[in-house]
Amino acid sequence: LKKKYKTVFIKKKYFDQVDEQNILKSYGNLICTKDRSTAFKIAEKQKYDVAILDDGLQEKSLNYKVAIVCFNSSDGIGNGLLIPSGPLREVVAEIKNYDAVFLNGEKSNKKLSKYFKKLNNNIKIFEAQYIPTNLKSFNIKKNYLFFCGLGNPLEFERTLKKYKFKIKKKFI
């Protein structure tokens, strides 16, 4: 996108997410404020063509041109319940309001794709896998410590195992 359009990432500011903010900055411009609607107004004033909002679908006051939702392909909708009882941030029927779904993970999930198509026949579905970009930096014959602070540590572990990492101890 940034080759064709003036793009910016918009993220709600959390002081315990500085690492994530720095990662986003390494890939492009970032506006990080206490609320997304303020950041969006700043982006409009700075004449950005495209704003990519991190967890932006939670901001119901904004009018999106394209709305994309992501799911883990292994876990799907889980037990179908909302946080804190389940993994969802909103009821799954909201799929009817979105343009695309990304199914991220090591497994293909055709059953989930069919389910989403039943809820929204026009939705575009994309599958993506995690591919480490620095594998040559590691000696796969060595033992490794697994440390993860991600929302889905199991998927991260699946990826490491797929690439033959020998995990000897885990901290989640």
JSON list of C-alpha atoms in Angstrom, two decimals:
[
{"chain": "A", "resi": 1, "resn": "LEU", "atom": "CA", "xyz": [0.00, 0.00, 0.00]},
{"chain": "A", "resi": 2, "resn": "LYS", "atom": "CA", "xyz": [2.69, 2.47, 0.91]},
{"chain": "A", "resi": 3, "resn": "LYS", "atom": "CA", "xyz": [4.14, 2.32, -2.62]},
{"chain": "A", "resi": 4, "resn": "LYS", "atom": "CA", "xyz": [0.86, 3.61, -4.12]},
{"chain": "A", "resi": 5, "resn": "TYR", "atom": "CA", "xyz": [-0.71, 5.56, -1.25]},
{"chain": "A", "resi": 6, "resn": "LYS", "atom": "CA", "xyz": [0.27, 7.79, 1.63]},
{"chain": "A", "resi": 7, "resn": "THR", "atom": "CA", "xyz": [-0.42, 5.36, 4.48]},
{"chain": "A", "resi": 8, "resn": "VAL", "atom": "CA", "xyz": [-0.41, 5.50, 8.25]},
{"chain": "A", "resi": 9, "resn": "PHE", "atom": "CA", "xyz": [-0.96, 3.05, 11.08]},
{"chain": "A", "resi": 10, "resn": "ILE", "atom": "CA", "xyz": [-3.36, 4.14, 13.80]},
{"chain": "A", "resi": 11, "resn": "LYS", "atom": "CA", "xyz": [-3.08, 2.57, 17.20]},
{"chain": "A", "resi": 12, "resn": "LYS", "atom": "CA", "xyz": [-4.69, 3.33, 20.51]},
{"chain": "A", "resi": 13, "resn": "LYS", "atom": "CA", "xyz": [-1.92, 4.34, 22.93]},
{"chain": "A", "resi": 14, "resn": "TYR", "atom": "CA", "xyz": [-1.14, 1.87, 25.66]},
{"chain": "A", "resi": 15, "resn": "PHE", "atom": "CA", "xyz": [2.01, 2.54, 27.66]},
{"chain": "A", "resi": 16, "resn": "ASP", "atom": "CA", "xyz": [2.72, -1.18, 28.01]},
{"chain": "A", "resi": 17, "resn": "GLN", "atom": "CA", "xyz": [2.77, -1.69, 24.22]},
{"chain": "A", "resi": 18, "resn": "VAL", "atom": "CA", "xyz": [5.80, 0.41, 23.27]},
{"chain": "A", "resi": 19, "resn": "ASP", "atom": "CA", "xyz": [7.46, -2.58, 21.55]},
{"chain": "A", "resi": 20, "resn": "GLU", "atom": "CA", "xyz": [4.45, -3.04, 19.27]},
{"chain": "A", "resi": 21, "resn": "GLN", "atom": "CA", "xyz": [4.37, 0.69, 18.50]},
{"chain": "A", "resi": 22, "resn": "ASN", "atom": "CA", "xyz": [8.07, 0.58, 17.57]},
{"chain": "A", "resi": 23, "resn": "ILE", "atom": "CA", "xyz": [7.51, -2.40, 15.27]},
{"chain": "A", "resi": 24, "resn": "LEU", "atom": "CA", "xyz": [4.72, -0.53, 13.47]},
{"chain": "A", "resi": 25, "resn": "LYS", "atom": "CA", "xyz": [6.96, 2.56, 13.16]},
{"chain": "A", "resi": 26, "resn": "SER", "atom": "CA", "xyz": [9.64, 0.42, 11.52]},
{"chain": "A", "resi": 27, "resn": "TYR", "atom": "CA", "xyz": [7.17, -0.38, 8.70]},
{"chain": "A", "resi": 28, "resn": "GLY", "atom": "CA", "xyz": [5.61, 3.05, 8.24]},
{"chain": "A", "resi": 29, "resn": "ASN", "atom": "CA", "xyz": [4.11, 6.13, 9.81]},
{"chain": "A", "resi": 30, "resn": "LEU", "atom": "CA", "xyz": [2.25, 5.75, 13.10]},
{"chain": "A", "resi": 31, "resn": "ILE", "atom": "CA", "xyz": [-0.27, 7.93, 14.89]},
{"chain": "A", "resi": 32, "resn": "CYS", "atom": "CA", "xyz": [-0.74, 6.73, 18.43]},
{"chain": "A", "resi": 33, "resn": "THR", "atom": "CA", "xyz": [-3.24, 8.59, 20.65]},
{"chain": "A", "resi": 34, "resn": "LYS", "atom": "CA", "xyz": [-5.49, 7.82, 23.60]},
{"chain": "A", "resi": 35, "resn": "ASP", "atom": "CA", "xyz": [-8.38, 7.13, 21.23]},
{"chain": "A", "resi": 36, "resn": "ARG", "atom": "CA", "xyz": [-8.58, 6.08, 17.60]},
{"chain": "A", "resi": 37, "resn": "SER", "atom": "CA", "xyz": [-11.09, 8.75, 16.52]},
{"chain": "A", "resi": 38, "resn": "THR", "atom": "CA", "xyz": [-8.62, 11.52, 17.50]},
{"chain": "A", "resi": 39, "resn": "ALA", "atom": "CA", "xyz": [-5.84, 9.73, 15.62]},
{"chain": "A", "resi": 40, "resn": "PHE", "atom": "CA", "xyz": [-8.11, 9.35, 12.61]},
{"chain": "A", "resi": 41, "resn": "LYS", "atom": "CA", "xyz": [-8.80, 13.12, 12.60]},
{"chain": "A", "resi": 42, "resn": "ILE", "atom": "CA", "xyz": [-5.04, 13.77, 12.72]},
{"chain": "A", "resi": 43, "resn": "ALA", "atom": "CA", "xyz": [-4.56, 11.39, 9.77]},
{"chain": "A", "resi": 44, "resn": "GLU", "atom": "CA", "xyz": [-7.22, 13.25, 7.77]},
{"chain": "A", "resi": 45, "resn": "LYS", "atom": "CA", "xyz": [-5.55, 16.61, 8.50]},
{"chain": "A", "resi": 46, "resn": "GLN", "atom": "CA", "xyz": [-2.19, 15.20, 7.39]},
{"chain": "A", "resi": 47, "resn": "LYS", "atom": "CA", "xyz": [-3.89, 14.01, 4.18]},
{"chain": "A", "resi": 48, "resn": "TYR", "atom": "CA", "xyz": [-3.18, 10.29, 4.45]},
{"chain": "A", "resi": 49, "resn": "ASP", "atom": "CA", "xyz": [-4.88, 8.22, 1.74]},
{"chain": "A", "resi": 50, "resn": "VAL", "atom": "CA", "xyz": [-5.05, 5.02, 3.80]},
{"chain": "A", "resi": 51, "resn": "ALA", "atom": "CA", "xyz": [-5.24, 4.52, 7.54]},
{"chain": "A", "resi": 52, "resn": "ILE", "atom": "CA", "xyz": [-4.71, 1.02, 8.93]},
{"chain": "A", "resi": 53, "resn": "LEU", "atom": "CA", "xyz": [-6.24, 0.72, 12.38]},
{"chain": "A", "resi": 54, "resn": "ASP", "atom": "CA", "xyz": [-4.94, -1.85, 14.82]},
{"chain": "A", "resi": 55, "resn": "ASP", "atom": "CA", "xyz": [-7.97, -3.40, 16.53]},
{"chain": "A", "resi": 56, "resn": "GLY", "atom": "CA", "xyz": [-9.96, -0.66, 14.82]},
{"chain": "A", "resi": 57, "resn": "LEU", "atom": "CA", "xyz": [-13.23, -2.55, 14.48]},
{"chain": "A", "resi": 58, "resn": "GLN", "atom": "CA", "xyz": [-13.80, -1.86, 18.15]},
{"chain": "A", "resi": 59, "resn": "GLU", "atom": "CA", "xyz": [-14.20, 1.81, 17.23]},
{"chain": "A", "resi": 60, "resn": "LYS", "atom": "CA", "xyz": [-17.82, 1.80, 16.04]},
{"chain": "A", "resi": 61, "resn": "SER", "atom": "CA", "xyz": [-17.96, 5.58, 15.56]},
{"chain": "A", "resi": 62, "resn": "LEU", "atom": "CA", "xyz": [-15.70, 5.47, 12.48]},
{"chain": "A", "resi": 63, "resn": "ASN", "atom": "CA", "xyz": [-16.96, 4.91, 8.95]},
{"chain": "A", "resi": 64, "resn": "TYR", "atom": "CA", "xyz": [-14.68, 2.36, 7.29]},
{"chain": "A", "resi": 65, "resn": "LYS", "atom": "CA", "xyz": [-14.22, 2.01, 3.55]},
{"chain": "A", "resi": 66, "resn": "VAL", "atom": "CA", "xyz": [-12.86, -1.52, 4.02]},
{"chain": "A", "resi": 67, "resn": "ALA", "atom": "CA", "xyz": [-13.27, -3.61, 7.16]},
{"chain": "A", "resi": 68, "resn": "ILE", "atom": "CA", "xyz": [-11.05, -6.66, 7.64]},
{"chain": "A", "resi": 69, "resn": "VAL", "atom": "CA", "xyz": [-11.27, -9.07, 10.55]},
{"chain": "A", "resi": 70, "resn": "CYS", "atom": "CA", "xyz": [-8.66, -11.67, 11.52]},
{"chain": "A", "resi": 71, "resn": "PHE", "atom": "CA", "xyz": [-9.07, -15.11, 13.04]},
{"chain": "A", "resi": 72, "resn": "ASN", "atom": "CA", "xyz": [-6.65, -17.80, 14.01]},
{"chain": "A", "resi": 73, "resn": "SER", "atom": "CA", "xyz": [-7.25, -20.66, 11.59]},
{"chain": "A", "resi": 74, "resn": "SER", "atom": "CA", "xyz": [-6.66, -23.31, 14.25]},
{"chain": "A", "resi": 75, "resn": "ASP", "atom": "CA", "xyz": [-8.94, -21.86, 16.91]},
{"chain": "A", "resi": 76, "resn": "GLY", "atom": "CA", "xyz": [-11.55, -20.21, 14.68]},
{"chain": "A", "resi": 77, "resn": "ILE", "atom": "CA", "xyz": [-14.35, -18.77, 16.79]},
{"chain": "A", "resi": 78, "resn": "GLY", "atom": "CA", "xyz": [-13.41, -20.96, 19.76]},
{"chain": "A", "resi": 79, "resn": "ASN", "atom": "CA", "xyz": [-16.43, -21.51, 21.99]},
{"chain": "A", "resi": 80, "resn": "GLY", "atom": "CA", "xyz": [-18.30, -18.69, 20.21]},
{"chain": "A", "resi": 81, "resn": "LEU", "atom": "CA", "xyz": [-18.45, -16.52, 23.33]},
{"chain": "A", "resi": 82, "resn": "LEU", "atom": "CA", "xyz": [-17.21, -12.97, 23.88]},
{"chain": "A", "resi": 83, "resn": "ILE", "atom": "CA", "xyz": [-14.23, -11.98, 26.04]},
{"chain": "A", "resi": 84, "resn": "PRO", "atom": "CA", "xyz": [-13.77, -12.87, 28.93]},
{"chain": "A", "resi": 85, "resn": "SER", "atom": "CA", "xyz": [-15.74, -16.11, 28.49]},
{"chain": "A", "resi": 86, "resn": "GLY", "atom": "CA", "xyz": [-14.36, -16.79, 25.01]},
{"chain": "A", "resi": 87, "resn": "PRO", "atom": "CA", "xyz": [-11.99, -15.42, 22.35]},
{"chain": "A", "resi": 88, "resn": "LEU", "atom": "CA", "xyz": [-14.38, -13.13, 20.45]},
{"chain": "A", "resi": 89, "resn": "ARG", "atom": "CA", "xyz": [-14.51, -9.34, 20.76]},
{"chain": "A", "resi": 90, "resn": "GLU", "atom": "CA", "xyz": [-17.97, -9.18, 19.22]},
{"chain": "A", "resi": 91, "resn": "VAL", "atom": "CA", "xyz": [-20.65, -11.64, 18.16]},
{"chain": "A", "resi": 92, "resn": "VAL", "atom": "CA", "xyz": [-19.64, -13.66, 15.11]},
{"chain": "A", "resi": 93, "resn": "ALA", "atom": "CA", "xyz": [-22.76, -12.52, 13.23]},
{"chain": "A", "resi": 94, "resn": "GLU", "atom": "CA", "xyz": [-20.99, -9.16, 12.77]},
{"chain": "A", "resi": 95, "resn": "ILE", "atom": "CA", "xyz": [-19.14, -10.87, 9.89]},
{"chain": "A", "resi": 96, "resn": "LYS", "atom": "CA", "xyz": [-22.06, -9.64, 7.78]},
{"chain": "A", "resi": 97, "resn": "ASN", "atom": "CA", "xyz": [-20.64, -6.10, 8.13]},
{"chain": "A", "resi": 98, "resn": "TYR", "atom": "CA", "xyz": [-17.12, -6.87, 6.96]},
{"chain": "A", "resi": 99, "resn": "ASP", "atom": "CA", "xyz": [-15.40, -7.04, 3.60]},
{"chain": "A", "resi": 100, "resn": "ALA", "atom": "CA", "xyz": [-12.69, -9.60, 4.27]},
{"chain": "A", "resi": 101, "resn": "VAL", "atom": "CA", "xyz": [-11.42, -12.20, 6.70]},
{"chain": "A", "resi": 102, "resn": "PHE", "atom": "CA", "xyz": [-7.82, -13.25, 7.20]},
{"chain": "A", "resi": 103, "resn": "LEU", "atom": "CA", "xyz": [-7.40, -16.76, 8.59]},
{"chain": "A", "resi": 104, "resn": "ASN", "atom": "CA", "xyz": [-3.90, -16.76, 10.06]},
{"chain": "A", "resi": 105, "resn": "GLY", "atom": "CA", "xyz": [-2.05, -19.85, 11.17]},
{"chain": "A", "resi": 106, "resn": "GLU", "atom": "CA", "xyz": [-0.52, -23.17, 10.37]},
{"chain": "A", "resi": 107, "resn": "LYS", "atom": "CA", "xyz": [-3.72, -25.01, 9.50]},
{"chain": "A", "resi": 108, "resn": "SER", "atom": "CA", "xyz": [-6.16, -24.44, 6.68]},
{"chain": "A", "resi": 109, "resn": "ASN", "atom": "CA", "xyz": [-9.74, -24.23, 7.94]},
{"chain": "A", "resi": 110, "resn": "LYS", "atom": "CA", "xyz": [-12.24, -24.81, 5.12]},
{"chain": "A", "resi": 111, "resn": "LYS", "atom": "CA", "xyz": [-15.05, -25.43, 7.62]},
{"chain": "A", "resi": 112, "resn": "LEU", "atom": "CA", "xyz": [-14.58, -21.96, 9.10]},
{"chain": "A", "resi": 113, "resn": "SER", "atom": "CA", "xyz": [-14.41, -20.40, 5.63]},
{"chain": "A", "resi": 114, "resn": "LYS", "atom": "CA", "xyz": [-17.75, -22.05, 4.72]},
{"chain": "A", "resi": 115, "resn": "TYR", "atom": "CA", "xyz": [-19.29, -20.83, 7.97]},
{"chain": "A", "resi": 116, "resn": "PHE", "atom": "CA", "xyz": [-18.23, -17.23, 7.27]},
{"chain": "A", "resi": 117, "resn": "LYS", "atom": "CA", "xyz": [-19.58, -17.48, 3.71]},
{"chain": "A", "resi": 118, "resn": "LYS", "atom": "CA", "xyz": [-22.96, -18.53, 5.13]},
{"chain": "A", "resi": 119, "resn": "LEU", "atom": "CA", "xyz": [-22.97, -15.39, 7.28]},
{"chain": "A", "resi": 120, "resn": "ASN", "atom": "CA", "xyz": [-21.76, -13.14, 4.45]},
{"chain": "A", "resi": 121, "resn": "ASN", "atom": "CA", "xyz": [-21.69, -14.57, 0.93]},
{"chain": "A", "resi": 122, "resn": "ASN", "atom": "CA", "xyz": [-19.73, -11.55, -0.38]},
{"chain": "A", "resi": 123, "resn": "ILE", "atom": "CA", "xyz": [-16.91, -11.71, 2.13]},
{"chain": "A", "resi": 124, "resn": "LYS", "atom": "CA", "xyz": [-13.41, -12.29, 0.75]},
{"chain": "A", "resi": 125, "resn": "ILE", "atom": "CA", "xyz": [-11.43, -14.94, 2.62]},
{"chain": "A", "resi": 126, "resn": "PHE", "atom": "CA", "xyz": [-7.64, -15.03, 2.70]},
{"chain": "A", "resi": 127, "resn": "GLU", "atom": "CA", "xyz": [-5.46, -17.64, 4.34]},
{"chain": "A", "resi": 128, "resn": "ALA", "atom": "CA", "xyz": [-2.02, -16.76, 5.65]},
{"chain": "A", "resi": 129, "resn": "GLN", "atom": "CA", "xyz": [0.76, -18.64, 7.39]},
{"chain": "A", "resi": 130, "resn": "TYR", "atom": "CA", "xyz": [3.45, -17.32, 9.65]},
{"chain": "A", "resi": 131, "resn": "ILE", "atom": "CA", "xyz": [6.85, -17.45, 7.95]},
{"chain": "A", "resi": 132, "resn": "PRO", "atom": "CA", "xyz": [9.94, -16.49, 9.97]},
{"chain": "A", "resi": 133, "resn": "THR", "atom": "CA", "xyz": [12.15, -14.14, 7.99]},
{"chain": "A", "resi": 134, "resn": "ASN", "atom": "CA", "xyz": [15.35, -14.76, 9.95]},
{"chain": "A", "resi": 135, "resn": "LEU", "atom": "CA", "xyz": [15.66, -18.57, 10.04]},
{"chain": "A", "resi": 136, "resn": "LYS", "atom": "CA", "xyz": [19.28, -18.43, 8.87]},
{"chain": "A", "resi": 137, "resn": "SER", "atom": "CA", "xyz": [20.13, -16.64, 12.13]},
{"chain": "A", "resi": 138, "resn": "PHE", "atom": "CA", "xyz": [19.34, -19.78, 14.13]},
{"chain": "A", "resi": 139, "resn": "ASN", "atom": "CA", "xyz": [21.09, -23.09, 14.54]},
{"chain": "A", "resi": 140, "resn": "ILE", "atom": "CA", "xyz": [18.17, -25.54, 14.45]},
{"chain": "A", "resi": 141, "resn": "LYS", "atom": "CA", "xyz": [20.35, -28.24, 16.06]},
{"chain": "A", "resi": 142, "resn": "LYS", "atom": "CA", "xyz": [20.46, -26.25, 19.31]},
{"chain": "A", "resi": 143, "resn": "ASN", "atom": "CA", "xyz": [17.88, -26.26, 22.10]},
{"chain": "A", "resi": 144, "resn": "TYR", "atom": "CA", "xyz": [15.72, -23.17, 22.57]},
{"chain": "A", "resi": 145, "resn": "LEU", "atom": "CA", "xyz": [13.78, -21.39, 25.29]},
{"chain": "A", "resi": 146, "resn": "PHE", "atom": "CA", "xyz": [10.25, -20.49, 24.25]},
{"chain": "A", "resi": 147, "resn": "PHE", "atom": "CA", "xyz": [9.12, -17.13, 25.64]},
{"chain": "A", "resi": 148, "resn": "CYS", "atom": "CA", "xyz": [5.81, -15.74, 24.45]},
{"chain": "A", "resi": 149, "resn": "GLY", "atom": "CA", "xyz": [3.64, -12.80, 25.44]},
{"chain": "A", "resi": 150, "resn": "LEU", "atom": "CA", "xyz": [1.33, -13.03, 22.44]},
{"chain": "A", "resi": 151, "resn": "GLY", "atom": "CA", "xyz": [-2.42, -13.51, 22.66]},
{"chain": "A", "resi": 152, "resn": "ASN", "atom": "CA", "xyz": [-2.10, -16.94, 21.05]},
{"chain": "A", "resi": 153, "resn": "PRO", "atom": "CA", "xyz": [1.09, -18.63, 22.26]},
{"chain": "A", "resi": 154, "resn": "LEU", "atom": "CA", "xyz": [0.01, -22.05, 20.95]},
{"chain": "A", "resi": 155, "resn": "GLU", "atom": "CA", "xyz": [0.07, -20.84, 17.33]},
{"chain": "A", "resi": 156, "resn": "PHE", "atom": "CA", "xyz": [3.52, -19.34, 17.83]},
{"chain": "A", "resi": 157, "resn": "GLU", "atom": "CA", "xyz": [4.69, -22.67, 19.23]},
{"chain": "A", "resi": 158, "resn": "ARG", "atom": "CA", "xyz": [3.17, -24.53, 16.24]},
{"chain": "A", "resi": 159, "resn": "THR", "atom": "CA", "xyz": [5.15, -22.29, 13.90]},
{"chain": "A", "resi": 160, "resn": "LEU", "atom": "CA", "xyz": [8.41, -22.91, 15.76]},
{"chain": "A", "resi": 161, "resn": "LYS", "atom": "CA", "xyz": [7.81, -26.67, 15.69]},
{"chain": "A", "resi": 162, "resn": "LYS", "atom": "CA", "xyz": [6.97, -26.54, 11.98]},
{"chain": "A", "resi": 163, "resn": "TYR", "atom": "CA", "xyz": [10.43, -25.07, 11.39]},
{"chain": "A", "resi": 164, "resn": "LYS", "atom": "CA", "xyz": [12.04, -27.80, 13.57]},
{"chain": "A", "resi": 165, "resn": "PHE", "atom": "CA", "xyz": [12.99, -25.70, 16.60]},
{"chain": "A", "resi": 166, "resn": "LYS", "atom": "CA", "xyz": [13.81, -27.85, 19.63]},
{"chain": "A", "resi": 167, "resn": "ILE", "atom": "CA", "xyz": [11.91, -26.24, 22.48]},
{"chain": "A", "resi": 168, "resn": "LYS", "atom": "CA", "xyz": [13.31, -27.35, 25.84]},
{"chain": "A", "resi": 169, "resn": "LYS", "atom": "CA", "xyz": [11.51, -24.91, 28.15]},
{"chain": "A", "resi": 170, "resn": "LYS", "atom": "CA", "xyz": [8.46, -22.64, 27.84]},
{"chain": "A", "resi": 171, "resn": "PHE", "atom": "CA", "xyz": [7.48, -19.37, 29.50]},
{"chain": "A", "resi": 172, "resn": "ILE", "atom": "CA", "xyz": [4.06, -18.03, 28.49]}
]
